[in-house]
Amino acid sequence: MIEVGLAGWGDQDALYPDGLKAKDKLRTYARHFPVVEVDSSFYAVQPPERFARWTEETPPKFSFVVKAYQEMTGHLRGKSYYKDAEEMYAAFRASVEPARAAGKLRAALFQYPPWFDCNRENVKLLRETRARMEGLPCALEFRHQSWFAPEWRDKTLAFMADEGWIHSVCDEPQAGAGSVPTVLAATHPELTIVRMHGRNAAGWHQSSAPNWREVRYLYRYSDEELAEWRDRLLVLQRDTRDICVVFNNNSGGDAAPNAKRLMAMLGLKTPEGGDPEAPVETPGDAGPEQLDLFGGELPPE
């Protein structure tokens, strides 16, 4: 099974009618896509109550890919919120427990930074991390190309398979050591994740710029590029039961239309069984317009 979704649901303007309240966006998103990546968990461990609400608001077969908290992957700059690693991992596990209990936790995604290179100490850290996450599906994404250098590629993949890591395959700009090639290989029999970051090489290393969100993932995949990925996914599907494709190229609002186009190329339907490229009507759309005729109030009966 191949499922396609987006990184986050809050800023996907192409999906929502004007004036849709933030609290209603996840429900609407779930009419378009069966899976979503939760990015807010990278910046702060979310309260379990929030995941419980998200779980209740989504259809039974909907699922979440949850980014690991930034201190868990070595991104944090500044003082730790937690007294030690045990407390931090316990908090994260408790956070995602409602999704796991409901069968909606697709994976916890550990995306390591560009300076996390292939060395003995980091391999040890990955083993310790996987042990702390025992019992939960975990995906691993590198941002330093040394892990897939010719002499280490097969060893890295074998290590991931041995430790139970789900491979997060990347489509991203080839912009030096701080980027990884597309390695089309499954390391887990049940799931492989593919993250579509775009191919904006000029903006890839702009994370320190004040407008980095506006430029780093500014890219629109062409039909030719998406067709290439359709064929790749069909090949990859031979080695893994499920594939989750997550489009992260949303600096210019291109993620949703690109995701829908790929779904159409794969012959996939929306969760409601519709054409992914057809407009989705939101129930009650005509209501507010009707009320406006009367200044926001209904006439007396």
JSON list of C-alpha atoms in Angstrom, two decimals, residues 123 127 140 142 147-148 152-165 167 183 185-188:
[
{"chain": "A", "resi": 123, "resn": "VAL", "atom": "CA", "xyz": [26.36, 4.64, 15.63]},
{"chain": "A", "resi": 127, "resn": "ARG", "atom": "CA", "xyz": [21.61, 2.07, 19.10]},
{"chain": "A", "resi": 140, "resn": "LEU", "atom": "CA", "xyz": [15.65, 7.28, 10.52]},
{"chain": "A", "resi": 142, "resn": "PHE", "atom": "CA", "xyz": [20.22, 11.32, 7.70]},
{"chain": "A", "resi": 147, "resn": "TRP", "atom": "CA", "xyz": [26.30, 7.53, 5.81]},
{"chain": "A", "resi": 148, "resn": "PHE", "atom": "CA", "xyz": [25.76, 6.69, 2.15]},
{"chain": "A", "resi": 152, "resn": "TRP", "atom": "CA", "xyz": [29.46, 2.75, 3.98]},
{"chain": "A", "resi": 153, "resn": "ARG", "atom": "CA", "xyz": [26.15, 2.60, 2.11]},
{"chain": "A", "resi": 154, "resn": "ASP", "atom": "CA", "xyz": [25.51, -1.13, 2.46]},
{"chain": "A", "resi": 155, "resn": "LYS", "atom": "CA", "xyz": [26.77, -1.19, 6.05]},
{"chain": "A", "resi": 156, "resn": "THR", "atom": "CA", "xyz": [24.45, 1.70, 6.98]},
{"chain": "A", "resi": 157, "resn": "LEU", "atom": "CA", "xyz": [21.43, -0.05, 5.46]},
{"chain": "A", "resi": 158, "resn": "ALA", "atom": "CA", "xyz": [22.32, -3.35, 7.14]},
{"chain": "A", "resi": 159, "resn": "PHE", "atom": "CA", "xyz": [22.73, -1.60, 10.49]},
{"chain": "A", "resi": 160, "resn": "MET", "atom": "CA", "xyz": [19.31, 0.05, 10.11]},
{"chain": "A", "resi": 161, "resn": "ALA", "atom": "CA", "xyz": [17.70, -3.27, 9.26]},
{"chain": "A", "resi": 162, "resn": "ASP", "atom": "CA", "xyz": [19.37, -5.04, 12.20]},
{"chain": "A", "resi": 163, "resn": "GLU", "atom": "CA", "xyz": [18.28, -2.35, 14.66]},
{"chain": "A", "resi": 164, "resn": "GLY", "atom": "CA", "xyz": [14.71, -2.12, 13.34]},
{"chain": "A", "resi": 165, "resn": "TRP", "atom": "CA", "xyz": [14.96, 1.37, 11.86]},
{"chain": "A", "resi": 167, "resn": "HIS", "atom": "CA", "xyz": [14.38, 4.02, 6.25]},
{"chain": "A", "resi": 183, "resn": "VAL", "atom": "CA", "xyz": [18.90, 5.68, -1.71]},
{"chain": "A", "resi": 185, "resn": "ALA", "atom": "CA", "xyz": [16.19, 0.78, -0.34]},
{"chain": "A", "resi": 186, "resn": "ALA", "atom": "CA", "xyz": [13.88, -0.59, 2.32]},
{"chain": "A", "resi": 187, "resn": "THR", "atom": "CA", "xyz": [15.29, -1.52, 5.73]},
{"chain": "A", "resi": 188, "resn": "HIS", "atom": "CA", "xyz": [12.01, -2.62, 7.34]}
]
